[in-house]
Amino acid sequence: MLTFGAVGDTGYDIMLFLHILTMFAAFAPAFIIPFIDNGTRSPADASVRQRFFQIYAPNARRIHGGTLILGGLLGFGVAGMSDEVFKLSEPWLAISVVLWVAMNGVLHAVIAPTERAIAEGDETNASRLEQGGAIMTVLFLATLYLMVFQPGQ
């Protein structure tokens, strides 16, 4: 079996660092956008709001979406390198994978389309941005809990 590193080796530590870094970048918008969203909802701020989302929405797909996918794939790498310590079939890790898939679904099916619509001046479903962000936050916190405490390990 080809091994790139075991838990605690330099290769493993680099993979873990990159996994954490990309997930941190993936969720940075989840902490910032609600403030911008709520702060620009008045009719007086409509043009500022639309301009912000015109700049942000195309970049969000690249940054937010890309880092969420890459972070999850790096997580698979970390799990693969940890094969002697824990298996992907362990409930806490399997549930984390399901939550990651759900986060990608919420991001790409709810948040990104809503941001694009706001950028085009369509505010009819703007509340979906807040709802999607709340769902992403809950999924993120649940995944973080599983990653830190590894229940059942």
PDB file of C-alpha atoms in Angstrom:
ATOM      1  CA  MET A   1       0.000   0.000   0.000  1.00  0.00           C
ATOM      2  CA  LEU A   2       1.304   3.445  -0.963  1.00  0.00           C
ATOM      3  CA  THR A   3       1.617   5.715   2.065  1.00  0.00           C
ATOM      4  CA  PHE A   4       2.235   9.461   1.903  1.00  0.00           C
ATOM      5  CA  GLY A   5       2.441   9.800   5.657  1.00  0.00           C
ATOM      6  CA  ALA A   6       0.909   8.671   8.880  1.00  0.00           C
ATOM      7  CA  VAL A   7      -0.735  10.643  11.654  1.00  0.00           C
ATOM      8  CA  GLY A   8       1.869  13.035  13.026  1.00  0.00           C
ATOM      9  CA  ASP A   9       4.222  12.806  10.026  1.00  0.00           C
ATOM     10  CA  THR A  10       5.114  15.923   8.051  1.00  0.00           C
ATOM     11  CA  GLY A  11       2.989  14.879   5.053  1.00  0.00           C
ATOM     12  CA  TYR A  12      -0.020  14.331   7.284  1.00  0.00           C
ATOM     13  CA  ASP A  13       0.517  17.640   9.084  1.00  0.00           C
ATOM     14  CA  ILE A  14       0.722  19.509   5.768  1.00  0.00           C
ATOM     15  CA  MET A  15      -2.463  17.827   4.514  1.00  0.00           C
ATOM     16  CA  LEU A  16      -4.270  18.616   7.783  1.00  0.00           C
ATOM     17  CA  PHE A  17      -3.060  22.233   7.699  1.00  0.00           C
ATOM     18  CA  LEU A  18      -4.287  22.679   4.111  1.00  0.00           C
ATOM     19  CA  HIS A  19      -7.624  21.045   4.987  1.00  0.00           C
ATOM     20  CA  ILE A  20      -8.167  23.436   7.908  1.00  0.00           C
ATOM     21  CA  LEU A  21      -6.958  26.454   5.902  1.00  0.00           C
ATOM     22  CA  THR A  22      -9.269  25.798   2.952  1.00  0.00           C
ATOM     23  CA  MET A  23     -12.260  25.170   5.201  1.00  0.00           C
ATOM     24  CA  PHE A  24     -11.496  28.405   7.058  1.00  0.00           C
ATOM     25  CA  ALA A  25     -11.485  30.246   3.724  1.00  0.00           C
ATOM     26  CA  ALA A  26     -14.674  28.459   2.646  1.00  0.00           C
ATOM     27  CA  PHE A  27     -16.581  29.685   5.680  1.00  0.00           C
ATOM     28  CA  ALA A  28     -15.214  33.222   5.930  1.00  0.00           C
ATOM     29  CA  PRO A  29     -18.108  34.542   3.785  1.00  0.00           C
ATOM     30  CA  ALA A  30     -20.616  32.870   6.105  1.00  0.00           C
ATOM     31  CA  PHE A  31     -19.444  35.155   8.887  1.00  0.00           C
ATOM     32  CA  ILE A  32     -19.158  38.359   6.827  1.00  0.00           C
ATOM     33  CA  ILE A  33     -22.040  38.303   4.338  1.00  0.00           C
ATOM     34  CA  PRO A  34     -24.859  38.409   6.949  1.00  0.00           C
ATOM     35  CA  PHE A  35     -23.554  41.770   8.191  1.00  0.00           C
ATOM     36  CA  ILE A  36     -23.314  43.186   4.679  1.00  0.00           C
ATOM     37  CA  ASP A  37     -26.678  41.667   3.738  1.00  0.00           C
ATOM     38  CA  ASN A  38     -28.466  43.149   6.747  1.00  0.00           C
ATOM     39  CA  GLY A  39     -26.626  46.464   6.532  1.00  0.00           C
ATOM     40  CA  THR A  40     -27.660  47.143   2.931  1.00  0.00           C
ATOM     41  CA  ARG A  41     -31.345  46.199   2.937  1.00  0.00           C
ATOM     42  CA  SER A  42     -32.800  49.705   3.145  1.00  0.00           C
ATOM     43  CA  PRO A  43     -34.095  51.238  -0.104  1.00  0.00           C
ATOM     44  CA  ALA A  44     -31.488  53.990   0.251  1.00  0.00           C
ATOM     45  CA  ASP A  45     -28.723  51.376   0.020  1.00  0.00           C
ATOM     46  CA  ALA A  46     -30.190  49.443  -2.930  1.00  0.00           C
ATOM     47  CA  SER A  47     -27.546  50.545  -5.440  1.00  0.00           C
ATOM     48  CA  VAL A  48     -24.706  49.879  -2.988  1.00  0.00           C
ATOM     49  CA  ARG A  49     -26.145  46.454  -2.225  1.00  0.00           C
ATOM     50  CA  GLN A  50     -26.540  45.553  -5.885  1.00  0.00           C
ATOM     51  CA  ARG A  51     -23.023  46.773  -6.720  1.00  0.00           C
ATOM     52  CA  PHE A  52     -21.524  44.784  -3.839  1.00  0.00           C
ATOM     53  CA  PHE A  53     -23.197  41.581  -4.999  1.00  0.00           C
ATOM     54  CA  GLN A  54     -22.190  42.295  -8.622  1.00  0.00           C
ATOM     55  CA  ILE A  55     -18.569  42.215  -7.484  1.00  0.00           C
ATOM     56  CA  TYR A  56     -18.951  39.498  -4.872  1.00  0.00           C
ATOM     57  CA  ALA A  57     -21.189  36.875  -6.551  1.00  0.00           C
ATOM     58  CA  PRO A  58     -18.830  35.782  -9.373  1.00  0.00           C
ATOM     59  CA  ASN A  59     -15.882  35.638  -6.987  1.00  0.00           C
ATOM     60  CA  ALA A  60     -17.887  33.785  -4.342  1.00  0.00           C
ATOM     61  CA  ARG A  61     -18.399  30.862  -6.698  1.00  0.00           C
ATOM     62  CA  ARG A  62     -14.667  30.618  -7.241  1.00  0.00           C
ATOM     63  CA  ILE A  63     -13.549  31.200  -3.680  1.00  0.00           C
ATOM     64  CA  HIS A  64     -16.391  29.978  -1.460  1.00  0.00           C
ATOM     65  CA  GLY A  65     -17.399  27.083  -3.713  1.00  0.00           C
ATOM     66  CA  GLY A  66     -13.883  26.111  -4.711  1.00  0.00           C
ATOM     67  CA  THR A  67     -12.469  26.089  -1.205  1.00  0.00           C
ATOM     68  CA  LEU A  68     -15.448  24.162   0.172  1.00  0.00           C
ATOM     69  CA  ILE A  69     -14.936  21.441  -2.429  1.00  0.00           C
ATOM     70  CA  LEU A  70     -11.137  21.452  -2.094  1.00  0.00           C
ATOM     71  CA  GLY A  71     -11.331  21.453   1.710  1.00  0.00           C
ATOM     72  CA  GLY A  72     -13.561  18.390   1.654  1.00  0.00           C
ATOM     73  CA  LEU A  73     -11.277  16.583  -0.780  1.00  0.00           C
ATOM     74  CA  LEU A  74      -8.299  17.397   1.433  1.00  0.00           C
ATOM     75  CA  GLY A  75     -10.350  16.007   4.317  1.00  0.00           C
ATOM     76  CA  PHE A  76     -10.594  12.725   2.423  1.00  0.00           C
ATOM     77  CA  GLY A  77      -6.810  12.850   2.132  1.00  0.00           C
ATOM     78  CA  VAL A  78      -6.448  13.392   5.871  1.00  0.00           C
ATOM     79  CA  ALA A  79      -8.827  10.493   6.541  1.00  0.00           C
ATOM     80  CA  GLY A  80      -6.920   8.275   4.127  1.00  0.00           C
ATOM     81  CA  MET A  81      -3.637   9.095   5.827  1.00  0.00           C
ATOM     82  CA  SER A  82      -5.237   8.339   9.200  1.00  0.00           C
ATOM     83  CA  ASP A  83      -6.313   4.842   8.179  1.00  0.00           C
ATOM     84  CA  GLU A  84      -4.549   3.188  11.115  1.00  0.00           C
ATOM     85  CA  VAL A  85      -6.190   5.554  13.622  1.00  0.00           C
ATOM     86  CA  PHE A  86      -9.739   5.731  12.257  1.00  0.00           C
ATOM     87  CA  LYS A  87     -11.709   4.497   9.255  1.00  0.00           C
ATOM     88  CA  LEU A  88     -13.983   6.421   6.904  1.00  0.00           C
ATOM     89  CA  SER A  89     -16.757   4.032   7.933  1.00  0.00           C
ATOM     90  CA  GLU A  90     -16.761   5.357  11.505  1.00  0.00           C
ATOM     91  CA  PRO A  91     -20.069   7.160  12.144  1.00  0.00           C
ATOM     92  CA  TRP A  92     -18.600  10.559  13.064  1.00  0.00           C
ATOM     93  CA  LEU A  93     -16.539  10.633   9.872  1.00  0.00           C
ATOM     94  CA  ALA A  94     -19.283   9.240   7.625  1.00  0.00           C
ATOM     95  CA  ILE A  95     -21.763  11.799   8.995  1.00  0.00           C
ATOM     96  CA  SER A  96     -19.187  14.546   8.368  1.00  0.00           C
ATOM     97  CA  VAL A  97     -19.027  13.504   4.711  1.00  0.00           C
ATOM     98  CA  VAL A  98     -22.832  13.651   4.447  1.00  0.00           C
ATOM     99  CA  LEU A  99     -22.813  17.120   6.056  1.00  0.00           C
ATOM    100  CA  TRP A 100     -20.113  18.274   3.620  1.00  0.00           C
ATOM    101  CA  VAL A 101     -22.239  17.100   0.676  1.00  0.00           C
ATOM    102  CA  ALA A 102     -25.238  18.924   2.191  1.00  0.00           C
ATOM    103  CA  MET A 103     -23.172  22.120   2.587  1.00  0.00           C
ATOM    104  CA  ASN A 104     -22.206  21.948  -1.078  1.00  0.00           C
ATOM    105  CA  GLY A 105     -25.865  21.503  -1.977  1.00  0.00           C
ATOM    106  CA  VAL A 106     -26.960  24.507   0.078  1.00  0.00           C
ATOM    107  CA  LEU A 107     -24.146  26.651  -1.284  1.00  0.00           C
ATOM    108  CA  HIS A 108     -24.665  25.797  -4.948  1.00  0.00           C
ATOM    109  CA  ALA A 109     -28.476  25.457  -4.956  1.00  0.00           C
ATOM    110  CA  VAL A 110     -29.521  28.212  -2.543  1.00  0.00           C
ATOM    111  CA  ILE A 111     -26.813  30.727  -1.659  1.00  0.00           C
ATOM    112  CA  ALA A 112     -24.991  31.194  -4.991  1.00  0.00           C
ATOM    113  CA  PRO A 113     -28.161  31.589  -7.119  1.00  0.00           C
ATOM    114  CA  THR A 114     -29.592  34.069  -4.611  1.00  0.00           C
ATOM    115  CA  GLU A 115     -26.384  36.124  -4.630  1.00  0.00           C
ATOM    116  CA  ARG A 116     -26.455  36.184  -8.446  1.00  0.00           C
ATOM    117  CA  ALA A 117     -30.108  37.280  -8.406  1.00  0.00           C
ATOM    118  CA  ILE A 118     -29.366  40.116  -5.971  1.00  0.00           C
ATOM    119  CA  ALA A 119     -26.448  41.173  -8.195  1.00  0.00           C
ATOM    120  CA  GLU A 120     -28.931  41.434 -11.081  1.00  0.00           C
ATOM    121  CA  GLY A 121     -31.303  43.530  -8.955  1.00  0.00           C
ATOM    122  CA  ASP A 122     -33.801  40.753  -8.157  1.00  0.00           C
ATOM    123  CA  GLU A 123     -34.617  40.947  -4.445  1.00  0.00           C
ATOM    124  CA  THR A 124     -37.704  38.680  -4.566  1.00  0.00           C
ATOM    125  CA  ASN A 125     -35.931  35.768  -2.871  1.00  0.00           C
ATOM    126  CA  ALA A 126     -33.372  37.730  -0.844  1.00  0.00           C
ATOM    127  CA  SER A 127     -34.516  36.031   2.362  1.00  0.00           C
ATOM    128  CA  ARG A 128     -33.128  32.772   0.941  1.00  0.00           C
ATOM    129  CA  LEU A 129     -29.629  34.191   1.405  1.00  0.00           C
ATOM    130  CA  GLU A 130     -30.204  34.522   5.136  1.00  0.00           C
ATOM    131  CA  GLN A 131     -31.862  31.104   5.349  1.00  0.00           C
ATOM    132  CA  GLY A 132     -29.094  29.433   3.353  1.00  0.00           C
ATOM    133  CA  GLY A 133     -26.466  31.112   5.506  1.00  0.00           C
ATOM    134  CA  ALA A 134     -28.171  29.908   8.678  1.00  0.00           C
ATOM    135  CA  ILE A 135     -28.348  26.347   7.353  1.00  0.00           C
ATOM    136  CA  MET A 136     -24.666  26.486   6.334  1.00  0.00           C
ATOM    137  CA  THR A 137     -23.718  27.719   9.793  1.00  0.00           C
ATOM    138  CA  VAL A 138     -25.583  24.871  11.504  1.00  0.00           C
ATOM    139  CA  LEU A 139     -24.034  22.305   9.136  1.00  0.00           C
ATOM    140  CA  PHE A 140     -20.586  23.819   9.693  1.00  0.00           C
ATOM    141  CA  LEU A 141     -20.933  23.772  13.486  1.00  0.00           C
ATOM    142  CA  ALA A 142     -22.190  20.180  13.436  1.00  0.00           C
ATOM    143  CA  THR A 143     -19.246  19.148  11.257  1.00  0.00           C
ATOM    144  CA  LEU A 144     -16.792  21.045  13.439  1.00  0.00           C
ATOM    145  CA  TYR A 145     -18.187  19.287  16.515  1.00  0.00           C
ATOM    146  CA  LEU A 146     -17.762  15.903  14.835  1.00  0.00           C
ATOM    147  CA  MET A 147     -14.216  16.694  13.708  1.00  0.00           C
ATOM    148  CA  VAL A 148     -13.091  17.922  17.125  1.00  0.00           C
ATOM    149  CA  PHE A 149     -14.827  15.472  19.462  1.00  0.00           C
ATOM    150  CA  GLN A 150     -15.065  12.415  17.167  1.00  0.00           C
ATOM    151  CA  PRO A 151     -17.995  10.870  19.074  1.00  0.00           C
ATOM    152  CA  GLY A 152     -17.845   7.093  19.167  1.00  0.00           C
ATOM    153  CA  GLN A 153     -14.095   7.053  18.466  1.00  0.00           C
TER     154      GLN A 153
END
